[in-house]
Amino acid sequence: MNRDRRLNVPPSMGAAMQRRQFLRLGALGALGVAGASVLAACGSDDDEESTSTSGAASPTTAASGSSAAPSGEALKVHFVYVGPPDDNGWTQAHDIARQAAESALGGAVETSFTPNIGFDASTTQLFEQLVADGYKMIVANTEYAGLMTGVADANPDVAFLECNGHHFTSNCFGYYMAHETTAYLMGVAAATLGASKIGYIGAFETATFFNDVNGLLLGARSVNPEATVQYVNVQTFFDPQKAAVAADALLSDGVDFLYGVMDEPTFLQKAEEAGVWTGYWNLDFRSAAPTKYVNNFDLTSFAPFYEEQFRALVDGTWKAPSEVVLLECPLGEWGPEVPQEVKDAVAAAAAELESGELSVYQGPLNDNQGNEVVPAGETIDALGAYSVGFAVEGVTGS
Amino acid sequence: MTPRLERRLDTDLRRTGVSRLLGAVTGLVVAALLLVLTGRNPVTVLTDSLDAVFGSKRGIEGVAVQSVPILMCALGVALSLRMKVWNIGSDGQFLAGAFMACGLGINVEAPGWLLLVMMAVGSIVGGALWIVVPAAGRAHWGVNEIITTLLLNFVAVQLVVWASLGFWRDRASQVTQSTRPVPVTLPRIPGFDSVSIGFFVPLLLAVVLWAVFRSTKVGYEIDTIGGNPRAAAFAGIDVPRRIIVVMLVSGAIAGLGGFLQLTGAPGAQALNGGGFSRSYGLSGFIVAALAGASFPGVIVAGLFISAMFYAGIALQTKGLSVYIIFGIYGLVLVGVAVGEVAARYRLVRVVAPDTSPSIEAVAP
Amino acid sequence: MSATLRPLAVEVRDVTKSFGGVRALDGVSLDLAEGEVHALLGENGAGKTTLSNILCGLYRADAGEVIVGGGERHFQSPAQAIEAGIGMVHQHFKLVNSMTVAENLHLGSPDTPRVVSARALVASAQRMMDDIGLVVDPTAKVWQLSVGEQQRVEILRVLARGARVLILDEPTAVLAATEADELFAVMRRLVAGGRTVVFISHKLNEVLQVSDRISVLRGGRHVVTREAAGATARELARLMTGEEMGIEVEHREVTGETVLELRGVTSRNSRGVVALHDVDLSVRGGEILGVAGVSGNGQTELAEVVTGLRSPEAGTITIDGVDVSAASTRRIADLGVGHIPEDRIGVGMVASAPVKDNAILRHYRSDELSSKQFLRRDRILAFATSIVEAGRVQTRSVHMPAGQMSGGNQQRLVARRESLLADRLLVAAHPTRGLDVLAAKQVQSAIVERRDAGCAVVMISDDLDELLVVADRVAVMYEGRIMGVFDRASFDREHIGLLMGGRTEAVAG
């Protein structure tokens, strides 16, 4: 079921890798700086955040009271996070949504989470542990694929939700967001601001990446047919140094708009210094580029989605959809210096996309190898875009 | 009387064992104090850990599953360590082995058992190939193997990322970053839900290696090279050749570990980015070092660390931060390492002067 | 002038030291005066090295006092000892092999500036050497030096740190006669300047030649301290061992077949310099060929080419008629060739491995000790025990790491092991170096025994006296050449000594 188009977010697998390397260092450091590491953990609130049950939810829980009072014990839901819940990005968006949804259920559901989970076999053991611990619903905020789906198949009475997942059974489904439309609107904004050469800092060549660069280019070309997108993939979602190098390279190549899927704002600062318009992807980060900030993707639609899932679980009506659920992902707040005409142009494009008279992938389209990928008169819908595997003509990079 | 440390001239296995145990306990006590400081109950943490591991059959199985890749890497490292060769690259060799096994598994049509054999052989070849250059460099040109083996780890991670995102990506199922799962797995040990017969491989291998070093010429020659390569050459041992062979076998063992993981560990039947190895090479290295390159010691230390890792999973779901868990592990390992060193010293009391005359003279 | 009238540099009072329940020193008291060469004489294990190690801060005494400059001192480290002016030159050098002589001389010295050019280091090293009168190429890397040269660097290094009391542990063990004479001159010059030299040795003639006073230790106890003047070697030997010294060797006409033959052998050393020039030698079964020479004149390389550790660049080497010029160490050993290497710890042994593993180092492939790929562990134990017993190796257990035995016992182990291997040829490089009178006598007897069993022996030594007693013929080496070969009838100490110094013209004249 295609709930909606809208934008989307990279699948965080690379972020996972990055963090895994950090954990790896942790294991190494375990020998050398064991004491320091524990002390550091004591000093920070890492241990606190990692516990988080209903107690961590906001004090508005009681006041919200919108849901029916729980009958008997609260149902236990567990979130498995690929990153830390304060990552200024992907996992934080999920964690905010988790807490909001729990509050909305007014105590009928009790949630908890485990952060920083990587992609080795012990992740399977973690899911098994969670099933044994009695969780009725398990939510993974990235695609663990075989590491999770085997456990899901073996436990049909437990609900499994896999963000960006591709496994659909009676108790397991994938959900995500339509990335290409948000990127399209960002491209419209960029071109309306006068950009003709858009720079993009990516991580890995996945469907998300293709939707990002394609949306940017097609949106920009709807304003300026000569616009191009130049990208650099840095094989990570979090590495300020690599992001800085990529930003410098793109800026020195003369890009006049800089966008990226990094989980930290280094490239925003670089763009601000260079006087180039820039946009972020999953969080409002206007502070990093006070004068050149354009907009960001708005990931707040997770909360109503989780709330809906929890409610179905409590009511006993929960059922796994048979195809990917794609969530809304509009643009967020505009930067202070963005002219009204840009906002108007984007609003117009958004309305056209909403009404269906405009499609991001509108044939004829060639990929950047020169092959026709969408014949004239045809389009790719959001579901098709979920598995797109090409970059359109006008996108270059490495 | 001033106490001071003096190096012992002899070594005693029992004393070393007791000393290590005391070190581990000391590490746990320090960790407990730190837990108290963070407002947690160390007794609960300990009982939760013990419960996670020994509280159910699933716990025991979980430790066994965890231990296979760690033990395989540790055995490979320990073997080369007997020769004073530091193979820091078993993570890369493990991944290279898994890479070869996966490539054969998803691309070759063959009856199940034959495919398994081919994959196992492939992983052995892959692990050995991944150490060929460091081995030749070390044996013939004295190139430091620590650096070469370490660097190849990063290359292996990139190779696996490339495979799972690119040429072997599972496009049919649309999974973002994973190869197709291999179509064959090792049979489970009868009566167990998650432990494959691959669990026996490191145990058998440890026995074989122990026997080789106890009773064969080859083992004696390797130990001799480790002790003094010039004396080994004097004894007529072809040192460069032995170095190459031992390093290749060391890599092959880690590579076979990659096969065992791919076909034995539940959920791990596909390569998925660089996440396939949870730094098994590093864990293996710590295990081999803790065990002092003794093969039975590798099994003991490896199972110990695997149990700690497995308990860590349960602790994490109970809300203990992964950093605290690693901190506790670190303290225990440091304790063991200190105990190991401490066993080589003893405290002696020496008659010392009360005060030196000159100080007495100027004292007010 | 009587040494006892001089001011005292160091007083040792009732010093006791035990290792694992064994008393290495038992209430030893003695005085070291300023401006004297004070010999410490004793067998291996008498406690000389333990006492020196206490003096130089490596060990701490269990009981007793060390008084330096009037105050009691308890050195925690060699650094503190050197600060108090006591420095030691050990039998096993503590040099960094990959560094140059000049760098080694400045290493760890508080006087060395943090930033300094290589040229300044060399110049400063050269000044030090000129002051002290011991010269080594300051730009050479230590690994390139002969053992004798390395020792000079070690002595220089200690003196450069301002040592007033210099302890030399068996310094002449690694030196040839002429080098030893140079060292003695240096020692005399140092004491003339008011320093104290503690000279540890068991070469009685040297001790008598250079010392002012002599202290004898036996079994960890102080036996006597006396003026060197008027003492005799025989008397000192009795004090040391309670036995008469010296080995008697019977020399008969050699009738055996030629075993080892070198024809025009040329070889380079590790530095790439030609170390053997066109060497011709032959040794027959039942004959000991002594090789005399100052250390560093090609003897090491000679032993190495014969035993397969080094390949000759030109020429042929045959053993029992078999050409072994390009043969491996293993093949040569299989022909029945034993080799007591010069550097017994670096080459001949695995110090970290048990005595038993060292005992089989060159024998483990034999049918007796292994079958196919497997070692015969019970036989190995018996074999090792027999080597230890027959070689009079003193060790607590064959399972103990060989490196924990004293140097003398290590030497005995290697000597016995190689003798067993030597059915046809034994190459013994400095086999008695560092051994006391009694132990040296045992090793010499063992070598003579091999000869009497029909084995050919090449015995390299820088102790000419030893060669003149033991060898059937003596070849003299100088700068990689054979200067001459003498049979017993033509043994002439002075003549050979001159050849060792390269002085052929004096002979001609």
mmCIF file of N, CA and C in Angstrom, chain B residues 2 4 6 8-11 84 214-218 220-221 223-224 226-228 230-238 242 346 349-353 357, chain C residues 17 19-20 59-62 74 309 329-330 339 341 343 345-350 352 357 360-362 364-365 370 372-375 377 396 404 417-418:
data_model
loop_
_atom_site.group_PDB
_atom_site.id
_atom_site.type_symbol
_atom_site.label_atom_id
_atom_site.label_comp_id
_atom_site.label_asym_id
_atom_site.label_seq_id
_atom_site.Cartn_x
_atom_site.Cartn_y
_atom_site.Cartn_z
ATOM 1 N N THR B 2 62.174 -2.943 53.022
ATOM 2 C CA THR B 2 61.486 -2.357 51.870
ATOM 3 C C THR B 2 61.066 -3.486 50.949
ATOM 4 N N ARG B 4 60.145 -5.100 47.421
ATOM 5 C CA ARG B 4 60.338 -4.735 46.023
ATOM 6 C C ARG B 4 60.125 -5.970 45.151
ATOM 7 N N GLU B 6 61.000 -8.671 42.293
ATOM 8 C CA GLU B 6 62.177 -9.283 41.683
ATOM 9 C C GLU B 6 61.689 -10.305 40.682
ATOM 10 N N ARG B 8 61.266 -13.548 38.731
ATOM 11 C CA ARG B 8 61.494 -14.954 39.032
ATOM 12 C C ARG B 8 62.324 -15.592 37.925
ATOM 13 N N LEU B 9 63.115 -16.571 38.332
ATOM 14 C CA LEU B 9 63.944 -17.237 37.336
ATOM 15 C C LEU B 9 63.224 -18.432 36.727
ATOM 16 N N ASP B 10 62.176 -18.857 37.381
ATOM 17 C CA ASP B 10 61.475 -20.040 36.875
ATOM 18 C C ASP B 10 60.030 -19.662 36.567
ATOM 19 N N THR B 11 59.353 -20.568 35.884
ATOM 20 C CA THR B 11 57.942 -20.335 35.622
ATOM 21 C C THR B 11 57.166 -21.530 36.131
ATOM 22 N N LYS B 84 56.674 -16.233 16.660
ATOM 23 C CA LYS B 84 56.903 -14.810 16.897
ATOM 24 C C LYS B 84 56.555 -13.982 15.659
ATOM 25 N N ARG B 214 53.463 -30.651 20.382
ATOM 26 C CA ARG B 214 53.981 -31.485 21.452
ATOM 27 C C ARG B 214 54.841 -32.608 20.896
ATOM 28 N N SER B 215 54.457 -33.104 19.765
ATOM 29 C CA SER B 215 55.038 -34.383 19.362
ATOM 30 C C SER B 215 55.607 -34.451 17.959
ATOM 31 N N THR B 216 55.633 -33.360 17.222
ATOM 32 C CA THR B 216 56.145 -33.515 15.868
ATOM 33 C C THR B 216 57.368 -32.646 15.616
ATOM 34 N N LYS B 217 58.096 -33.039 14.609
ATOM 35 C CA LYS B 217 59.281 -32.285 14.208
ATOM 36 C C LYS B 217 58.895 -30.887 13.765
ATOM 37 N N VAL B 218 57.795 -30.814 12.998
ATOM 38 C CA VAL B 218 57.376 -29.503 12.481
ATOM 39 C C VAL B 218 57.106 -28.543 13.637
ATOM 40 N N TYR B 220 58.256 -28.650 16.641
ATOM 41 C CA TYR B 220 59.524 -28.303 17.275
ATOM 42 C C TYR B 220 60.270 -27.249 16.458
ATOM 43 N N GLU B 221 60.244 -27.426 15.149
ATOM 44 C CA GLU B 221 60.954 -26.472 14.286
ATOM 45 C C GLU B 221 60.328 -25.087 14.383
ATOM 46 N N ASP B 223 58.610 -23.804 16.908
ATOM 47 C CA ASP B 223 58.963 -23.236 18.208
ATOM 48 C C ASP B 223 60.418 -22.756 18.221
ATOM 49 N N THR B 224 61.276 -23.524 17.540
ATOM 50 C CA THR B 224 62.688 -23.132 17.498
ATOM 51 C C THR B 224 62.866 -21.824 16.732
ATOM 52 N N GLY B 226 60.635 -19.558 16.470
ATOM 53 C CA GLY B 226 60.106 -18.529 17.350
ATOM 54 C C GLY B 226 61.098 -18.135 18.428
ATOM 55 N N GLY B 227 61.836 -19.118 18.921
ATOM 56 C CA GLY B 227 62.785 -18.853 20.000
ATOM 57 C C GLY B 227 64.031 -18.137 19.514
ATOM 58 N N ASN B 228 64.555 -18.557 18.377
ATOM 59 C CA ASN B 228 65.783 -17.954 17.855
ATOM 60 C C ASN B 228 65.969 -18.394 16.403
ATOM 61 N N ARG B 230 68.096 -17.651 14.209
ATOM 62 C CA ARG B 230 69.464 -17.984 13.800
ATOM 63 C C ARG B 230 69.831 -19.379 14.269
ATOM 64 N N ALA B 231 69.368 -19.727 15.473
ATOM 65 C CA ALA B 231 69.628 -21.090 15.943
ATOM 66 C C ALA B 231 68.874 -22.086 15.069
ATOM 67 N N ALA B 232 67.686 -21.686 14.606
ATOM 68 C CA ALA B 232 66.916 -22.582 13.744
ATOM 69 C C ALA B 232 67.663 -22.830 12.440
ATOM 70 N N ALA B 233 68.233 -21.770 11.868
ATOM 71 C CA ALA B 233 69.015 -21.935 10.640
ATOM 72 C C ALA B 233 70.235 -22.804 10.921
ATOM 73 N N PHE B 234 70.829 -22.601 12.092
ATOM 74 C CA PHE B 234 71.975 -23.400 12.509
ATOM 75 C C PHE B 234 71.587 -24.875 12.595
ATOM 76 N N ALA B 235 70.350 -25.127 13.030
ATOM 77 C CA ALA B 235 69.875 -26.502 13.143
ATOM 78 C C ALA B 235 69.491 -27.079 11.787
ATOM 79 N N GLY B 236 69.635 -26.277 10.717
ATOM 80 C CA GLY B 236 69.348 -26.793 9.389
ATOM 81 C C GLY B 236 67.903 -26.641 8.972
ATOM 82 N N ILE B 237 67.152 -25.800 9.688
ATOM 83 C CA ILE B 237 65.753 -25.578 9.332
ATOM 84 C C ILE B 237 65.692 -24.504 8.248
ATOM 85 N N ASP B 238 64.858 -24.751 7.229
ATOM 86 C CA ASP B 238 64.686 -23.764 6.168
ATOM 87 C C ASP B 238 63.722 -22.697 6.694
ATOM 88 N N ARG B 242 59.554 -22.213 6.219
ATOM 89 C CA ARG B 242 58.678 -22.486 7.357
ATOM 90 C C ARG B 242 57.798 -21.276 7.679
ATOM 91 N N ARG B 346 58.154 -11.769 41.983
ATOM 92 C CA ARG B 346 57.760 -12.045 43.352
ATOM 93 C C ARG B 346 58.154 -10.855 44.196
ATOM 94 N N ARG B 349 61.567 -8.869 50.423
ATOM 95 C CA ARG B 349 61.836 -7.807 51.388
ATOM 96 C C ARG B 349 63.335 -7.675 51.524
ATOM 97 N N VAL B 350 63.792 -6.456 51.481
ATOM 98 C CA VAL B 350 65.218 -6.206 51.509
ATOM 99 C C VAL B 350 65.519 -5.346 52.730
ATOM 100 N N VAL B 351 66.605 -5.677 53.408
ATOM 101 C CA VAL B 351 67.006 -4.842 54.536
ATOM 102 C C VAL B 351 67.532 -3.527 53.972
ATOM 103 N N ALA B 352 66.938 -2.446 54.400
ATOM 104 C CA ALA B 352 67.344 -1.150 53.886
ATOM 105 C C ALA B 352 67.819 -0.293 55.058
ATOM 106 N N PRO B 353 68.605 0.714 54.787
ATOM 107 C CA PRO B 353 69.072 1.589 55.870
ATOM 108 C C PRO B 353 67.898 2.370 56.425
ATOM 109 N N PRO B 357 73.083 8.752 56.969
ATOM 110 C CA PRO B 357 73.685 9.616 57.979
ATOM 111 C C PRO B 357 73.583 11.096 57.606
ATOM 112 N N LYS C 17 73.290 -13.033 48.989
ATOM 113 C CA LYS C 17 72.274 -12.997 47.929
ATOM 114 C C LYS C 17 71.892 -14.427 47.580
ATOM 115 N N PHE C 19 69.248 -16.993 45.206
ATOM 116 C CA PHE C 19 68.307 -17.143 44.088
ATOM 117 C C PHE C 19 67.555 -18.443 44.297
ATOM 118 N N GLY C 20 66.255 -18.329 44.480
ATOM 119 C CA GLY C 20 65.438 -19.534 44.617
ATOM 120 C C GLY C 20 66.006 -20.500 45.645
ATOM 121 N N TYR C 59 71.262 -6.176 40.698
ATOM 122 C CA TYR C 59 70.591 -6.920 41.769
ATOM 123 C C TYR C 59 70.681 -6.105 43.041
ATOM 124 N N ARG C 60 69.817 -6.432 43.994
ATOM 125 C CA ARG C 60 69.998 -5.882 45.334
ATOM 126 C C ARG C 60 70.326 -7.011 46.281
ATOM 127 N N ALA C 61 71.242 -6.721 47.183
ATOM 128 C CA ALA C 61 71.661 -7.742 48.137
ATOM 129 C C ALA C 61 70.507 -8.060 49.073
ATOM 130 N N ASP C 62 70.399 -9.351 49.471
ATOM 131 C CA ASP C 62 69.396 -9.710 50.469
ATOM 132 C C ASP C 62 69.803 -9.143 51.827
ATOM 133 N N HIS C 74 72.223 1.713 48.324
ATOM 134 C CA HIS C 74 71.412 0.602 47.821
ATOM 135 C C HIS C 74 70.926 1.002 46.444
ATOM 136 N N LEU C 309 76.948 -22.320 7.023
ATOM 137 C CA LEU C 309 76.193 -21.121 7.402
ATOM 138 C C LEU C 309 76.467 -19.964 6.450
ATOM 139 N N THR C 329 73.481 -26.254 5.653
ATOM 140 C CA THR C 329 73.894 -26.603 7.004
ATOM 141 C C THR C 329 73.474 -28.028 7.350
ATOM 142 N N ARG C 330 72.255 -28.324 6.932
ATOM 143 C CA ARG C 330 71.670 -29.609 7.270
ATOM 144 C C ARG C 330 72.453 -30.764 6.633
ATOM 145 N N HIS C 339 79.524 -28.358 15.152
ATOM 146 C CA HIS C 339 80.012 -26.979 15.128
ATOM 147 C C HIS C 339 79.689 -26.305 16.449
ATOM 148 N N PRO C 341 79.543 -22.990 17.793
ATOM 149 C CA PRO C 341 79.658 -21.661 17.200
ATOM 150 C C PRO C 341 80.209 -20.646 18.195
ATOM 151 N N ASP C 343 79.202 -17.582 18.746
ATOM 152 C CA ASP C 343 78.144 -16.880 19.466
ATOM 153 C C ASP C 343 77.130 -17.915 19.932
ATOM 154 N N ILE C 345 74.925 -18.088 22.351
ATOM 155 C CA ILE C 345 73.552 -17.694 22.661
ATOM 156 C C ILE C 345 72.829 -17.243 21.401
ATOM 157 N N GLY C 346 73.532 -16.501 20.554
ATOM 158 C CA GLY C 346 72.880 -15.955 19.363
ATOM 159 C C GLY C 346 72.649 -16.988 18.285
ATOM 160 N N VAL C 347 73.520 -17.978 18.184
ATOM 161 C CA VAL C 347 73.430 -18.931 17.078
ATOM 162 C C VAL C 347 73.203 -20.362 17.556
ATOM 163 N N GLY C 348 73.864 -20.712 18.656
ATOM 164 C CA GLY C 348 73.904 -22.122 19.017
ATOM 165 C C GLY C 348 72.778 -22.597 19.901
ATOM 166 N N MET C 349 71.945 -21.658 20.363
ATOM 167 C CA MET C 349 70.960 -22.039 21.367
ATOM 168 C C MET C 349 69.668 -21.272 21.211
ATOM 169 N N VAL C 350 68.606 -21.848 21.752
ATOM 170 C CA VAL C 350 67.355 -21.104 21.902
ATOM 171 C C VAL C 350 67.199 -20.862 23.394
ATOM 172 N N SER C 352 65.190 -19.298 25.261
ATOM 173 C CA SER C 352 63.883 -19.391 25.913
ATOM 174 C C SER C 352 63.366 -20.831 25.969
ATOM 175 N N ASP C 357 65.121 -29.241 24.729
ATOM 176 C CA ASP C 357 64.942 -28.845 23.331
ATOM 177 C C ASP C 357 66.262 -28.384 22.721
ATOM 178 N N ILE C 360 68.535 -31.336 21.714
ATOM 179 C CA ILE C 360 68.244 -32.077 20.477
ATOM 180 C C ILE C 360 68.307 -31.180 19.248
ATOM 181 N N LEU C 361 68.704 -29.922 19.438
ATOM 182 C CA LEU C 361 68.625 -28.948 18.338
ATOM 183 C C LEU C 361 69.207 -29.485 17.038
ATOM 184 N N ARG C 362 70.307 -30.208 17.128
ATOM 185 C CA ARG C 362 70.963 -30.675 15.897
ATOM 186 C C ARG C 362 70.794 -32.182 15.716
ATOM 187 N N TYR C 364 67.454 -33.787 16.340
ATOM 188 C CA TYR C 364 66.062 -34.239 16.411
ATOM 189 C C TYR C 364 65.614 -34.984 15.173
ATOM 190 N N ARG C 365 66.329 -34.815 14.067
ATOM 191 C CA ARG C 365 65.913 -35.506 12.847
ATOM 192 C C ARG C 365 66.416 -36.948 12.784
ATOM 193 N N SER C 370 63.436 -39.375 16.311
ATOM 194 C CA SER C 370 62.145 -39.146 15.662
ATOM 195 C C SER C 370 61.883 -40.237 14.652
ATOM 196 N N LYS C 372 59.551 -40.658 11.174
ATOM 197 C CA LYS C 372 58.781 -39.876 10.206
ATOM 198 C C LYS C 372 58.622 -38.460 10.745
ATOM 199 N N GLN C 373 57.371 -38.005 10.923
ATOM 200 C CA GLN C 373 57.177 -36.622 11.350
ATOM 201 C C GLN C 373 57.137 -36.475 12.877
ATOM 202 N N PHE C 374 57.187 -37.597 13.586
ATOM 203 C CA PHE C 374 56.950 -37.510 15.022
ATOM 204 C C PHE C 374 58.233 -37.580 15.847
ATOM 205 N N LEU C 375 58.236 -36.803 16.905
ATOM 206 C CA LEU C 375 59.353 -36.857 17.846
ATOM 207 C C LEU C 375 59.127 -38.024 18.809
ATOM 208 N N ARG C 377 59.342 -38.714 22.237
ATOM 209 C CA ARG C 377 59.509 -37.862 23.406
ATOM 210 C C ARG C 377 60.263 -38.530 24.541
ATOM 211 N N ARG C 396 69.055 -27.451 37.045
ATOM 212 C CA ARG C 396 68.105 -28.028 37.983
ATOM 213 C C ARG C 396 67.265 -29.083 37.294
ATOM 214 N N GLN C 404 68.436 -19.738 31.374
ATOM 215 C CA GLN C 404 68.567 -19.490 32.809
ATOM 216 C C GLN C 404 69.803 -20.158 33.402
ATOM 217 N N ARG C 417 76.761 -31.377 22.844
ATOM 218 C CA ARG C 417 75.825 -31.671 21.761
ATOM 219 C C ARG C 417 76.556 -31.771 20.420
ATOM 220 N N GLU C 418 77.442 -30.831 20.173
ATOM 221 C CA GLU C 418 78.126 -30.807 18.884
ATOM 222 C C GLU C 418 79.157 -31.920 18.781
#
